[in-house]
Amino acid sequence: MAAAAASSLLLALLLSLATAQAWEALPLQKRAFYSPSFSMAPGSVAFDYFYDVEFPRGHLALKSFRADVVDADDNVIPYHEVYLHHSYIVRYYQARNYSIPPVLDIETLPYGDGFIYRRNHGICQGDLLGQYFGLGTEMQSTPTAVPDPYGIEIGNPAPIPHGFDEKWLLVVHAIDTRGAVDRFGCAECRRDLYNVTVDQFGEPLKDDYYGGLSCCYAHTQCKVREDYEGTTRSLRMRYTLTWTEWVPSIIPVRVYIFDVTDDMKLVVNPSSGAVAAKHDCLIEYMVESCHVDGNGEKGCADFKKSIVAMPKGGNVIFGLTHLHSGAINSTLYGQDGRVLCTTKPIYGEGMEEGYIVGMSTCYPEPGSVWIDDGELMVHESVYTAERRRTGVMALFYLLVADRVADTPAAPAGFNDNYFMGVRSMLAEKLAGGGGGAVRSGDGGASGAFVGVGLVLLGAVATALLLRVKRS
Ligand SMILES: *[C@@H]1O[C@H](CO)[C@@H](O)[C@H](O)[C@H]1NC(C)=O
Ligand SMILES: *[C@@H]1O[C@H](CO)[C@@H](O)[C@H](O)[C@H]1NC(C)=O
Ligand SMILES: *[C@@H]1O[C@H](CO)[C@@H](O)[C@H](O)[C@H]1NC(C)=O
C-alpha cells in the first residue's frame, strides 16, 4: 500500500516536473517559405495578395516572422533596389467548397459565406490592420520573437467552423526603385512621380493628396531616368517563421496594432451608459514641411498624437513600431503619462543610408508594464519635417498577455474600468486641455473635473459623441 502511494506520489512529482519543464523541452521549429513569383522592372510596383500561402500546420504557437525579397537564386535584394514598403500575414478561414484565386492585386478581400477573415485583436475598424506579423524594410534587423513562455496561438481547431480550413494570406508591397529619378520619392509614393489621377478603385484623387498608398498600387509606375536600362526580374518573398507545438503551459498573447492616425471616438449610450470606441484609422498621413515661411529650422520635428482606448488590458510582452524614413521615434504613453513603450528607428549606412533597417523594441521585464482595461493611451510619433513627407505611417504593434509567467493576476490598482478613462478624458476636455494628450497624472484636479463631467454627461440626454481632438 505504502509502496503504491509512494510510487504514485513519485509519478505525480515526475508529471508535474514534466509539465513545468514542457516549455524547455519543446524544440523551436524554423523554416523559410516562398511566395509565388512576381516580376519587377525599374519603377514598377508589386502589390500582391497571395492567398493560401505555405504555412506551418497544426495547433501551434507562432514565435517570429521576417520577410525578404529574394531573386530566383535566393539572393536578398537590397532596399535601394527594391524598396519593401511592407509585407504581412493575415489569417482567414476558407470553406472547402469555396475558391479564391491564388493571387489578387487589389485590396478587396474575397466575399461570400465561404470566406471568414480572422483578424488580430484590433483595434482599427473593419478589416484594417488585421495582420499578426508584418513590417517593411526594418525587418532586416528587428527582432520579432515572442519571448518564452508566450506565443501567438494559431491552428486551434476548436473555433474553425465545420467545413472550413484555416489559411494564411501574405501581402507584399514592393517598389522597384532602380534608376528612379528620386528613389525616396518613389518609396514615399509621391504623386508627381507616379503620374496617377485615380486610386486603385478608380476614384479620383483629391487635389491636396500629394502622395501615399493611393498613388503606388499594382501596375503603377514610378518615374525612371530616361537613360537607365534595367532588366525585368522575377522575384519572390521569402518569409521565415519560427513556431513551436502548442502546449497548455504556453501563455497566449493578444496582438494589437494601434495606428497614430486613428481618430477614435467614444460613443456613450445614454440609456445604458455603455461606452463603445469607434475607430477611424487612415493608415498613413502626411508630414508638412516646417519651411512654409521659408525659414524653418533644420532639425525641426513633426509631432503627431492620438488617443486610443485599450480594449482589454494586460501585461505588455513585446512592443514594436512600423515607421517610415524620416521617423525619429514613437511612444505609447499610459493614461498617467508613464511610458509603456518607446521605440526608435535604426538607419542604414552606405547604399542603405536613409532607409530604416531596424527598429528598437520593447521587451519589458515580465510583469513590469501593465495596461488597464479601457485605459486611454496616448500614441505619439515624431518625424523630421525639413521637407514634406507623404504616406508616412506610425503603427504600434503590441503583444499583451492576461498574466505573466509567475504572476497570476494584475497588480493591485489595475482594476479601474473603462469609465475611468472616459471620465478623465472628458475632464481633460472640460479643463480645456485639448491637444489630446492625457499626460498630467494629477489625480486630484482630474477628480474634480470628473464630477463636472459626469453631471454634464447626465444632462446631455441624447447620444453623446466624444471627439478626441488631435494635435
Ligand atoms: C458550401 O458548403 C456549405 C456547407 O458547408 C453550404 O452551406 C453552402 O451552400 C455550400 N456552397 C456552395 C456554393 O456549394
Ligand atoms: C501621364 O499619364 C498620361 C495618361 O494617363 C500620359 O498621357 C502621359 O504621357 C503620362 N506622363 C508621363 C510623364 O508619363
Ligand atoms: C522623440 O523625439 C523628439 C524629437 O527629437 C524628442 O523631443 C522626444 O523627447 C523623443 N521622445 C522620446 C520618448 O524619447
mmCIF file with all atom_site columns, C-alpha atoms in Angstrom, residues 38-231:
data_model
loop_
_atom_site.group_PDB
_atom_site.id
_atom_site.type_symbol
_atom_site.label_atom_id
_atom_site.label_alt_id
_atom_site.label_comp_id
_atom_site.label_asym_id
_atom_site.label_entity_id
_atom_site.label_seq_id
_atom_site.pdbx_PDB_ins_code
_atom_site.Cartn_x
_atom_site.Cartn_y
_atom_site.Cartn_z
_atom_site.occupancy
_atom_site.B_iso_or_equiv
_atom_site.pdbx_formal_charge
_atom_site.auth_seq_id
_atom_site.auth_comp_id
_atom_site.auth_asym_id
_atom_site.auth_atom_id
_atom_site.pdbx_PDB_model_num
ATOM 1   C CA . PHE A 1 38  ? 6.198   38.344 -59.274 1.00 0.00 ? 38  PHE A CA 1
ATOM 2   C CA . SER A 1 39  ? 8.107   40.318 -61.868 1.00 0.00 ? 39  SER A CA 1
ATOM 3   C CA . MET A 1 40  ? 9.601   43.731 -61.289 1.00 0.00 ? 40  MET A CA 1
ATOM 4   C CA . ALA A 1 41  ? 11.095  46.234 -63.720 1.00 0.00 ? 41  ALA A CA 1
ATOM 5   C CA . PRO A 1 42  ? 12.677  49.606 -62.891 1.00 0.00 ? 42  PRO A CA 1
ATOM 6   C CA . GLY A 1 43  ? 9.991   51.877 -61.434 1.00 0.00 ? 43  GLY A CA 1
ATOM 7   C CA . SER A 1 44  ? 7.371   49.134 -61.178 1.00 0.00 ? 44  SER A CA 1
ATOM 8   C CA . VAL A 1 45  ? 5.220   48.339 -58.176 1.00 0.00 ? 45  VAL A CA 1
ATOM 9   C CA . ALA A 1 46  ? 4.294   44.893 -56.883 1.00 0.00 ? 46  ALA A CA 1
ATOM 10  C CA . PHE A 1 47  ? 1.187   44.902 -54.733 1.00 0.00 ? 47  PHE A CA 1
ATOM 11  C CA . ASP A 1 48  ? 0.186   41.290 -54.360 1.00 0.00 ? 48  ASP A CA 1
ATOM 12  C CA . TYR A 1 49  ? -2.236  39.453 -52.134 1.00 0.00 ? 49  TYR A CA 1
ATOM 13  C CA . PHE A 1 50  ? -1.139  35.822 -52.075 1.00 0.00 ? 50  PHE A CA 1
ATOM 14  C CA . TYR A 1 51  ? -3.873  33.549 -50.736 1.00 0.00 ? 51  TYR A CA 1
ATOM 15  C CA . ASP A 1 52  ? -3.369  30.173 -49.113 1.00 0.00 ? 52  ASP A CA 1
ATOM 16  C CA . VAL A 1 53  ? 0.390   30.521 -48.876 1.00 0.00 ? 53  VAL A CA 1
ATOM 17  C CA . GLU A 1 54  ? 2.512   27.781 -47.379 1.00 0.00 ? 54  GLU A CA 1
ATOM 18  C CA . PHE A 1 55  ? 2.371   27.915 -43.617 1.00 0.00 ? 55  PHE A CA 1
ATOM 19  C CA . PRO A 1 56  ? 3.109   25.677 -40.636 1.00 0.00 ? 56  PRO A CA 1
ATOM 20  C CA . ARG A 1 57  ? 0.071   23.484 -39.963 1.00 0.00 ? 57  ARG A CA 1
ATOM 21  C CA . GLY A 1 58  ? -1.361  22.240 -36.703 1.00 0.00 ? 58  GLY A CA 1
ATOM 22  C CA . HIS A 1 59  ? -2.126  23.730 -33.312 1.00 0.00 ? 59  HIS A CA 1
ATOM 23  C CA . LEU A 1 60  ? 0.953   25.922 -32.810 1.00 0.00 ? 60  LEU A CA 1
ATOM 24  C CA . ALA A 1 61  ? 2.466   28.901 -31.070 1.00 0.00 ? 61  ALA A CA 1
ATOM 25  C CA . LEU A 1 62  ? 3.855   31.308 -33.641 1.00 0.00 ? 62  LEU A CA 1
ATOM 26  C CA . LYS A 1 63  ? 7.094   32.829 -32.365 1.00 0.00 ? 63  LYS A CA 1
ATOM 27  C CA . SER A 1 64  ? 8.597   35.064 -35.051 1.00 0.00 ? 64  SER A CA 1
ATOM 28  C CA . PHE A 1 65  ? 8.328   36.287 -38.616 1.00 0.00 ? 65  PHE A CA 1
ATOM 29  C CA . ARG A 1 66  ? 10.559  38.009 -41.099 1.00 0.00 ? 66  ARG A CA 1
ATOM 30  C CA . ALA A 1 67  ? 10.316  38.519 -44.816 1.00 0.00 ? 67  ALA A CA 1
ATOM 31  C CA . ASP A 1 68  ? 12.816  39.374 -47.521 1.00 0.00 ? 68  ASP A CA 1
ATOM 32  C CA . VAL A 1 69  ? 12.526  39.996 -51.233 1.00 0.00 ? 69  VAL A CA 1
ATOM 33  C CA . VAL A 1 70  ? 14.742  37.441 -52.974 1.00 0.00 ? 70  VAL A CA 1
ATOM 34  C CA . ASP A 1 71  ? 15.578  36.579 -56.557 1.00 0.00 ? 71  ASP A CA 1
ATOM 35  C CA . ALA A 1 72  ? 15.334  33.157 -58.197 1.00 0.00 ? 72  ALA A CA 1
ATOM 36  C CA . ASP A 1 73  ? 18.709  32.178 -56.689 1.00 0.00 ? 73  ASP A CA 1
ATOM 37  C CA . ASP A 1 74  ? 17.584  33.160 -53.181 1.00 0.00 ? 74  ASP A CA 1
ATOM 38  C CA . ASN A 1 75  ? 19.781  36.274 -53.046 1.00 0.00 ? 75  ASN A CA 1
ATOM 39  C CA . VAL A 1 76  ? 18.275  39.011 -50.873 1.00 0.00 ? 76  VAL A CA 1
ATOM 40  C CA . ILE A 1 77  ? 17.532  42.133 -52.947 1.00 0.00 ? 77  ILE A CA 1
ATOM 41  C CA . PRO A 1 78  ? 18.791  45.278 -51.197 1.00 0.00 ? 78  PRO A CA 1
ATOM 42  C CA . TYR A 1 79  ? 16.313  48.020 -50.317 1.00 0.00 ? 79  TYR A CA 1
ATOM 43  C CA . HIS A 1 80  ? 17.945  50.619 -52.537 1.00 0.00 ? 80  HIS A CA 1
ATOM 44  C CA . GLU A 1 81  ? 16.986  48.393 -55.470 1.00 0.00 ? 81  GLU A CA 1
ATOM 45  C CA . VAL A 1 82  ? 13.607  47.104 -54.330 1.00 0.00 ? 82  VAL A CA 1
ATOM 46  C CA . TYR A 1 83  ? 12.056  49.034 -51.506 1.00 0.00 ? 83  TYR A CA 1
ATOM 47  C CA . LEU A 1 84  ? 9.916   46.751 -49.335 1.00 0.00 ? 84  LEU A CA 1
ATOM 48  C CA . HIS A 1 85  ? 7.089   49.053 -48.356 1.00 0.00 ? 85  HIS A CA 1
ATOM 49  C CA . HIS A 1 86  ? 5.539   46.292 -46.270 1.00 0.00 ? 86  HIS A CA 1
ATOM 50  C CA . SER A 1 87  ? 4.788   42.622 -46.080 1.00 0.00 ? 87  SER A CA 1
ATOM 51  C CA . TYR A 1 88  ? 2.454   40.955 -43.620 1.00 0.00 ? 88  TYR A CA 1
ATOM 52  C CA . ILE A 1 89  ? 0.440   37.848 -42.854 1.00 0.00 ? 89  ILE A CA 1
ATOM 53  C CA . VAL A 1 90  ? -3.289  37.581 -42.184 1.00 0.00 ? 90  VAL A CA 1
ATOM 54  C CA . ARG A 1 91  ? -5.341  34.600 -41.079 1.00 0.00 ? 91  ARG A CA 1
ATOM 55  C CA . TYR A 1 92  ? -8.664  33.519 -42.573 1.00 0.00 ? 92  TYR A CA 1
ATOM 56  C CA . TYR A 1 93  ? -10.979 30.540 -42.741 1.00 0.00 ? 93  TYR A CA 1
ATOM 57  C CA . GLN A 1 94  ? -11.999 29.228 -46.122 1.00 0.00 ? 94  GLN A CA 1
ATOM 58  C CA . ALA A 1 95  ? -14.871 26.848 -46.860 1.00 0.00 ? 95  ALA A CA 1
ATOM 59  C CA . ARG A 1 96  ? -13.767 23.720 -48.706 1.00 0.00 ? 96  ARG A CA 1
ATOM 60  C CA . ASN A 1 97  ? -16.313 24.359 -51.467 1.00 0.00 ? 97  ASN A CA 1
ATOM 61  C CA . TYR A 1 98  ? -15.211 27.971 -51.959 1.00 0.00 ? 98  TYR A CA 1
ATOM 62  C CA . SER A 1 99  ? -12.392 29.106 -54.193 1.00 0.00 ? 99  SER A CA 1
ATOM 63  C CA . ILE A 1 100 ? -10.132 32.141 -54.099 1.00 0.00 ? 100 ILE A CA 1
ATOM 64  C CA . PRO A 1 101 ? -7.618  32.928 -56.851 1.00 0.00 ? 101 PRO A CA 1
ATOM 65  C CA . PRO A 1 102 ? -4.066  32.326 -55.592 1.00 0.00 ? 102 PRO A CA 1
ATOM 66  C CA . VAL A 1 103 ? -3.153  35.969 -56.117 1.00 0.00 ? 103 VAL A CA 1
ATOM 67  C CA . LEU A 1 104 ? -5.152  39.194 -56.229 1.00 0.00 ? 104 LEU A CA 1
ATOM 68  C CA . ASP A 1 105 ? -3.698  42.625 -56.897 1.00 0.00 ? 105 ASP A CA 1
ATOM 69  C CA . ILE A 1 106 ? -6.425  44.735 -55.393 1.00 0.00 ? 106 ILE A CA 1
ATOM 70  C CA . GLU A 1 107 ? -7.077  45.493 -51.779 1.00 0.00 ? 107 GLU A CA 1
ATOM 71  C CA . THR A 1 108 ? -10.511 43.905 -51.725 1.00 0.00 ? 108 THR A CA 1
ATOM 72  C CA . LEU A 1 109 ? -10.983 40.791 -49.664 1.00 0.00 ? 109 LEU A CA 1
ATOM 73  C CA . PRO A 1 110 ? -12.881 37.848 -51.109 1.00 0.00 ? 110 PRO A CA 1
ATOM 74  C CA . TYR A 1 111 ? -16.505 37.998 -50.028 1.00 0.00 ? 111 TYR A CA 1
ATOM 75  C CA . GLY A 1 112 ? -19.262 35.495 -49.508 1.00 0.00 ? 112 GLY A CA 1
ATOM 76  C CA . ASP A 1 113 ? -20.109 32.851 -46.944 1.00 0.00 ? 113 ASP A CA 1
ATOM 77  C CA . GLY A 1 114 ? -17.040 30.810 -47.756 1.00 0.00 ? 114 GLY A CA 1
ATOM 78  C CA . PHE A 1 115 ? -14.547 33.397 -46.523 1.00 0.00 ? 115 PHE A CA 1
ATOM 79  C CA . ILE A 1 116 ? -14.114 34.410 -42.891 1.00 0.00 ? 116 ILE A CA 1
ATOM 80  C CA . TYR A 1 117 ? -11.469 36.991 -42.046 1.00 0.00 ? 117 TYR A CA 1
ATOM 81  C CA . ARG A 1 118 ? -9.812  36.177 -38.733 1.00 0.00 ? 118 ARG A CA 1
ATOM 82  C CA . ARG A 1 119 ? -8.147  39.424 -37.792 1.00 0.00 ? 119 ARG A CA 1
ATOM 83  C CA . ASN A 1 120 ? -5.859  40.121 -34.846 1.00 0.00 ? 120 ASN A CA 1
ATOM 84  C CA . HIS A 1 121 ? -7.288  41.636 -31.656 1.00 0.00 ? 121 HIS A CA 1
ATOM 85  C CA . GLY A 1 122 ? -7.698  45.074 -33.131 1.00 0.00 ? 122 GLY A CA 1
ATOM 86  C CA . ILE A 1 123 ? -8.230  47.821 -32.971 1.00 0.00 ? 123 ILE A CA 1
ATOM 87  C CA . CYS A 1 124 ? -8.852  49.570 -36.299 1.00 0.00 ? 124 CYS A CA 1
ATOM 88  C CA . GLN A 1 125 ? -12.259 49.491 -37.967 1.00 0.00 ? 125 GLN A CA 1
ATOM 89  C CA . GLY A 1 126 ? -13.377 46.621 -40.187 1.00 0.00 ? 126 GLY A CA 1
ATOM 90  C CA . ASP A 1 127 ? -10.605 44.507 -41.610 1.00 0.00 ? 127 ASP A CA 1
ATOM 91  C CA . LEU A 1 128 ? -7.921  47.210 -41.430 1.00 0.00 ? 128 LEU A CA 1
ATOM 92  C CA . LEU A 1 129 ? -4.548  46.315 -39.950 1.00 0.00 ? 129 LEU A CA 1
ATOM 93  C CA . GLY A 1 130 ? -5.696  42.824 -39.024 1.00 0.00 ? 130 GLY A CA 1
ATOM 94  C CA . GLN A 1 131 ? -2.295  41.224 -39.514 1.00 0.00 ? 131 GLN A CA 1
ATOM 95  C CA . TYR A 1 132 ? -0.443  39.086 -36.981 1.00 0.00 ? 132 TYR A CA 1
ATOM 96  C CA . PHE A 1 133 ? 3.058   39.990 -38.081 1.00 0.00 ? 133 PHE A CA 1
ATOM 97  C CA . GLY A 1 134 ? 4.421   42.324 -40.691 1.00 0.00 ? 134 GLY A CA 1
ATOM 98  C CA . LEU A 1 135 ? 6.805   45.179 -41.279 1.00 0.00 ? 135 LEU A CA 1
ATOM 99  C CA . GLY A 1 136 ? 8.747   46.904 -44.012 1.00 0.00 ? 136 GLY A CA 1
ATOM 100 C CA . THR A 1 137 ? 12.455  47.450 -44.522 1.00 0.00 ? 137 THR A CA 1
ATOM 101 C CA . GLU A 1 138 ? 13.109  47.445 -40.774 1.00 0.00 ? 138 GLU A CA 1
ATOM 102 C CA . MET A 1 139 ? 12.672  43.675 -40.726 1.00 0.00 ? 139 MET A CA 1
ATOM 103 C CA . GLN A 1 140 ? 16.297  43.379 -41.794 1.00 0.00 ? 140 GLN A CA 1
ATOM 104 C CA . SER A 1 141 ? 17.450  43.636 -38.201 1.00 0.00 ? 141 SER A CA 1
ATOM 105 C CA . THR A 1 142 ? 14.478  43.919 -35.882 1.00 0.00 ? 142 THR A CA 1
ATOM 106 C CA . PRO A 1 143 ? 13.739  41.067 -33.512 1.00 0.00 ? 143 PRO A CA 1
ATOM 107 C CA . THR A 1 144 ? 10.128  39.917 -33.677 1.00 0.00 ? 144 THR A CA 1
ATOM 108 C CA . ALA A 1 145 ? 10.462  36.916 -31.378 1.00 0.00 ? 145 ALA A CA 1
ATOM 109 C CA . VAL A 1 146 ? 7.683   36.368 -28.885 1.00 0.00 ? 146 VAL A CA 1
ATOM 110 C CA . PRO A 1 147 ? 9.602   35.531 -25.701 1.00 0.00 ? 147 PRO A CA 1
ATOM 111 C CA . ASP A 1 148 ? 9.060   32.319 -23.742 1.00 0.00 ? 148 ASP A CA 1
ATOM 112 C CA . PRO A 1 149 ? 6.677   31.166 -22.368 1.00 0.00 ? 149 PRO A CA 1
ATOM 113 C CA . TYR A 1 150 ? 4.360   33.225 -24.602 1.00 0.00 ? 150 TYR A CA 1
ATOM 114 C CA . GLY A 1 151 ? 3.107   32.554 -28.089 1.00 0.00 ? 151 GLY A CA 1
ATOM 115 C CA . ILE A 1 152 ? 0.588   33.622 -30.727 1.00 0.00 ? 152 ILE A CA 1
ATOM 116 C CA . GLU A 1 153 ? -1.853  30.743 -30.825 1.00 0.00 ? 153 GLU A CA 1
ATOM 117 C CA . ILE A 1 154 ? -2.724  29.523 -34.314 1.00 0.00 ? 154 ILE A CA 1
ATOM 118 C CA . GLY A 1 155 ? -4.356  26.465 -35.804 1.00 0.00 ? 155 GLY A CA 1
ATOM 119 C CA . ASN A 1 156 ? -6.550  25.695 -32.810 1.00 0.00 ? 156 ASN A CA 1
ATOM 120 C CA . PRO A 1 157 ? -9.222  23.513 -34.425 1.00 0.00 ? 157 PRO A CA 1
ATOM 121 C CA . ALA A 1 158 ? -11.927 24.490 -31.887 1.00 0.00 ? 158 ALA A CA 1
ATOM 122 C CA . PRO A 1 159 ? -13.043 27.835 -33.387 1.00 0.00 ? 159 PRO A CA 1
ATOM 123 C CA . ILE A 1 160 ? -12.762 26.733 -37.033 1.00 0.00 ? 160 ILE A CA 1
ATOM 124 C CA . PRO A 1 161 ? -16.305 26.210 -38.393 1.00 0.00 ? 161 PRO A CA 1
ATOM 125 C CA . HIS A 1 162 ? -17.184 22.804 -39.782 1.00 0.00 ? 162 HIS A CA 1
ATOM 126 C CA . GLY A 1 163 ? -16.227 22.549 -43.452 1.00 0.00 ? 163 GLY A CA 1
ATOM 127 C CA . PHE A 1 164 ? -13.626 25.317 -43.234 1.00 0.00 ? 164 PHE A CA 1
ATOM 128 C CA . ASP A 1 165 ? -9.830  25.354 -43.087 1.00 0.00 ? 165 ASP A CA 1
ATOM 129 C CA . GLU A 1 166 ? -7.537  27.918 -41.530 1.00 0.00 ? 166 GLU A CA 1
ATOM 130 C CA . LYS A 1 167 ? -5.357  29.573 -44.168 1.00 0.00 ? 167 LYS A CA 1
ATOM 131 C CA . TRP A 1 168 ? -2.982  32.493 -44.475 1.00 0.00 ? 168 TRP A CA 1
ATOM 132 C CA . LEU A 1 169 ? -2.744  35.486 -46.746 1.00 0.00 ? 169 LEU A CA 1
ATOM 133 C CA . LEU A 1 170 ? 0.644   37.057 -47.474 1.00 0.00 ? 170 LEU A CA 1
ATOM 134 C CA . VAL A 1 171 ? 0.576   40.664 -48.616 1.00 0.00 ? 171 VAL A CA 1
ATOM 135 C CA . VAL A 1 172 ? 3.535   42.205 -50.398 1.00 0.00 ? 172 VAL A CA 1
ATOM 136 C CA . HIS A 1 173 ? 4.018   45.802 -51.396 1.00 0.00 ? 173 HIS A CA 1
ATOM 137 C CA . ALA A 1 174 ? 7.367   46.430 -53.050 1.00 0.00 ? 174 ALA A CA 1
ATOM 138 C CA . ILE A 1 175 ? 8.637   49.250 -55.261 1.00 0.00 ? 175 ILE A CA 1
ATOM 139 C CA . ASP A 1 176 ? 11.482  48.771 -57.707 1.00 0.00 ? 176 ASP A CA 1
ATOM 140 C CA . THR A 1 177 ? 13.499  51.987 -57.444 1.00 0.00 ? 177 THR A CA 1
ATOM 141 C CA . ARG A 1 178 ? 16.382  51.045 -59.735 1.00 0.00 ? 178 ARG A CA 1
ATOM 142 C CA . GLY A 1 179 ? 17.134  54.019 -61.968 1.00 0.00 ? 179 GLY A CA 1
ATOM 143 C CA . ALA A 1 180 ? 14.477  56.115 -60.262 1.00 0.00 ? 180 ALA A CA 1
ATOM 144 C CA . VAL A 1 181 ? 14.589  59.869 -60.727 1.00 0.00 ? 181 VAL A CA 1
ATOM 145 C CA . ASP A 1 182 ? 14.049  60.079 -56.957 1.00 0.00 ? 182 ASP A CA 1
ATOM 146 C CA . ARG A 1 183 ? 14.426  56.822 -55.008 1.00 0.00 ? 183 ARG A CA 1
ATOM 147 C CA . PHE A 1 184 ? 12.961  58.150 -51.778 1.00 0.00 ? 184 PHE A CA 1
ATOM 148 C CA . GLY A 1 185 ? 10.192  59.953 -53.627 1.00 0.00 ? 185 GLY A CA 1
ATOM 149 C CA . CYS A 1 186 ? 9.189   56.656 -55.256 1.00 0.00 ? 186 CYS A CA 1
ATOM 150 C CA . ALA A 1 187 ? 9.365   54.904 -51.882 1.00 0.00 ? 187 ALA A CA 1
ATOM 151 C CA . GLU A 1 188 ? 7.121   57.620 -50.394 1.00 0.00 ? 188 GLU A CA 1
ATOM 152 C CA . CYS A 1 189 ? 4.725   57.192 -53.326 1.00 0.00 ? 189 CYS A CA 1
ATOM 153 C CA . ARG A 1 190 ? 4.874   60.857 -54.281 1.00 0.00 ? 190 ARG A CA 1
ATOM 154 C CA . ARG A 1 191 ? 2.072   61.632 -56.694 1.00 0.00 ? 191 ARG A CA 1
ATOM 155 C CA . ASP A 1 192 ? 4.118   63.737 -59.117 1.00 0.00 ? 192 ASP A CA 1
ATOM 156 C CA . LEU A 1 193 ? 6.467   60.787 -59.667 1.00 0.00 ? 193 LEU A CA 1
ATOM 157 C CA . TYR A 1 194 ? 3.679   58.287 -60.382 1.00 0.00 ? 194 TYR A CA 1
ATOM 158 C CA . ASN A 1 195 ? 1.565   60.310 -62.813 1.00 0.00 ? 195 ASN A CA 1
ATOM 159 C CA . VAL A 1 196 ? -1.711  58.954 -61.446 1.00 0.00 ? 196 VAL A CA 1
ATOM 160 C CA . THR A 1 197 ? -5.057  60.709 -61.199 1.00 0.00 ? 197 THR A CA 1
ATOM 161 C CA . VAL A 1 198 ? -7.153  57.943 -59.676 1.00 0.00 ? 198 VAL A CA 1
ATOM 162 C CA . ASP A 1 199 ? -6.666  55.439 -56.838 1.00 0.00 ? 199 ASP A CA 1
ATOM 163 C CA . GLN A 1 200 ? -6.684  51.642 -57.208 1.00 0.00 ? 200 GLN A CA 1
ATOM 164 C CA . PHE A 1 201 ? -10.505 51.625 -57.258 1.00 0.00 ? 201 PHE A CA 1
ATOM 165 C CA . GLY A 1 202 ? -10.682 54.291 -59.975 1.00 0.00 ? 202 GLY A CA 1
ATOM 166 C CA . GLU A 1 203 ? -11.742 57.077 -57.608 1.00 0.00 ? 203 GLU A CA 1
ATOM 167 C CA . PRO A 1 204 ? -10.241 60.473 -58.493 1.00 0.00 ? 204 PRO A CA 1
ATOM 168 C CA . LEU A 1 205 ? -7.515  61.675 -56.132 1.00 0.00 ? 205 LEU A CA 1
ATOM 169 C CA . LYS A 1 206 ? -8.127  64.885 -54.251 1.00 0.00 ? 206 LYS A CA 1
ATOM 170 C CA . ASP A 1 207 ? -6.073  67.898 -55.300 1.00 0.00 ? 207 ASP A CA 1
ATOM 171 C CA . ASP A 1 208 ? -4.328  68.105 -51.935 1.00 0.00 ? 208 ASP A CA 1
ATOM 172 C CA . TYR A 1 209 ? -3.307  64.446 -51.954 1.00 0.00 ? 209 TYR A CA 1
ATOM 173 C CA . TYR A 1 210 ? 0.410   64.705 -52.651 1.00 0.00 ? 210 TYR A CA 1
ATOM 174 C CA . GLY A 1 211 ? 1.264   61.066 -52.306 1.00 0.00 ? 211 GLY A CA 1
ATOM 175 C CA . GLY A 1 212 ? 0.813   57.820 -50.430 1.00 0.00 ? 212 GLY A CA 1
ATOM 176 C CA . LEU A 1 213 ? -0.701  54.391 -50.950 1.00 0.00 ? 213 LEU A CA 1
ATOM 177 C CA . SER A 1 214 ? -3.333  55.695 -53.368 1.00 0.00 ? 214 SER A CA 1
ATOM 178 C CA . CYS A 1 215 ? -0.545  56.515 -55.853 1.00 0.00 ? 215 CYS A CA 1
ATOM 179 C CA . CYS A 1 216 ? 1.540   53.343 -55.804 1.00 0.00 ? 216 CYS A CA 1
ATOM 180 C CA . TYR A 1 217 ? -0.864  50.422 -56.246 1.00 0.00 ? 217 TYR A CA 1
ATOM 181 C CA . ALA A 1 218 ? -0.373  47.464 -58.581 1.00 0.00 ? 218 ALA A CA 1
ATOM 182 C CA . HIS A 1 219 ? 0.586   48.348 -62.176 1.00 0.00 ? 219 HIS A CA 1
ATOM 183 C CA . THR A 1 220 ? 1.540   51.947 -61.411 1.00 0.00 ? 220 THR A CA 1
ATOM 184 C CA . GLN A 1 221 ? 4.953   53.140 -62.476 1.00 0.00 ? 221 GLN A CA 1
ATOM 185 C CA . CYS A 1 222 ? 7.374   55.488 -60.764 1.00 0.00 ? 222 CYS A CA 1
ATOM 186 C CA . LYS A 1 223 ? 9.485   57.807 -62.887 1.00 0.00 ? 223 LYS A CA 1
ATOM 187 C CA . VAL A 1 224 ? 12.801  56.347 -64.042 1.00 0.00 ? 224 VAL A CA 1
ATOM 188 C CA . ARG A 1 225 ? 15.745  58.196 -65.637 1.00 0.00 ? 225 ARG A CA 1
ATOM 189 C CA . GLU A 1 226 ? 15.471  58.085 -69.404 1.00 0.00 ? 226 GLU A CA 1
ATOM 190 C CA . ASP A 1 227 ? 18.972  56.726 -69.899 1.00 0.00 ? 227 ASP A CA 1
ATOM 191 C CA . TYR A 1 228 ? 18.519  53.936 -67.360 1.00 0.00 ? 228 TYR A CA 1
ATOM 192 C CA . GLU A 1 229 ? 18.404  50.381 -68.592 1.00 0.00 ? 229 GLU A CA 1
ATOM 193 C CA . GLY A 1 230 ? 17.496  47.709 -66.101 1.00 0.00 ? 230 GLY A CA 1
ATOM 194 C CA . THR A 1 231 ? 16.293  44.174 -66.548 1.00 0.00 ? 231 THR A CA 1
#
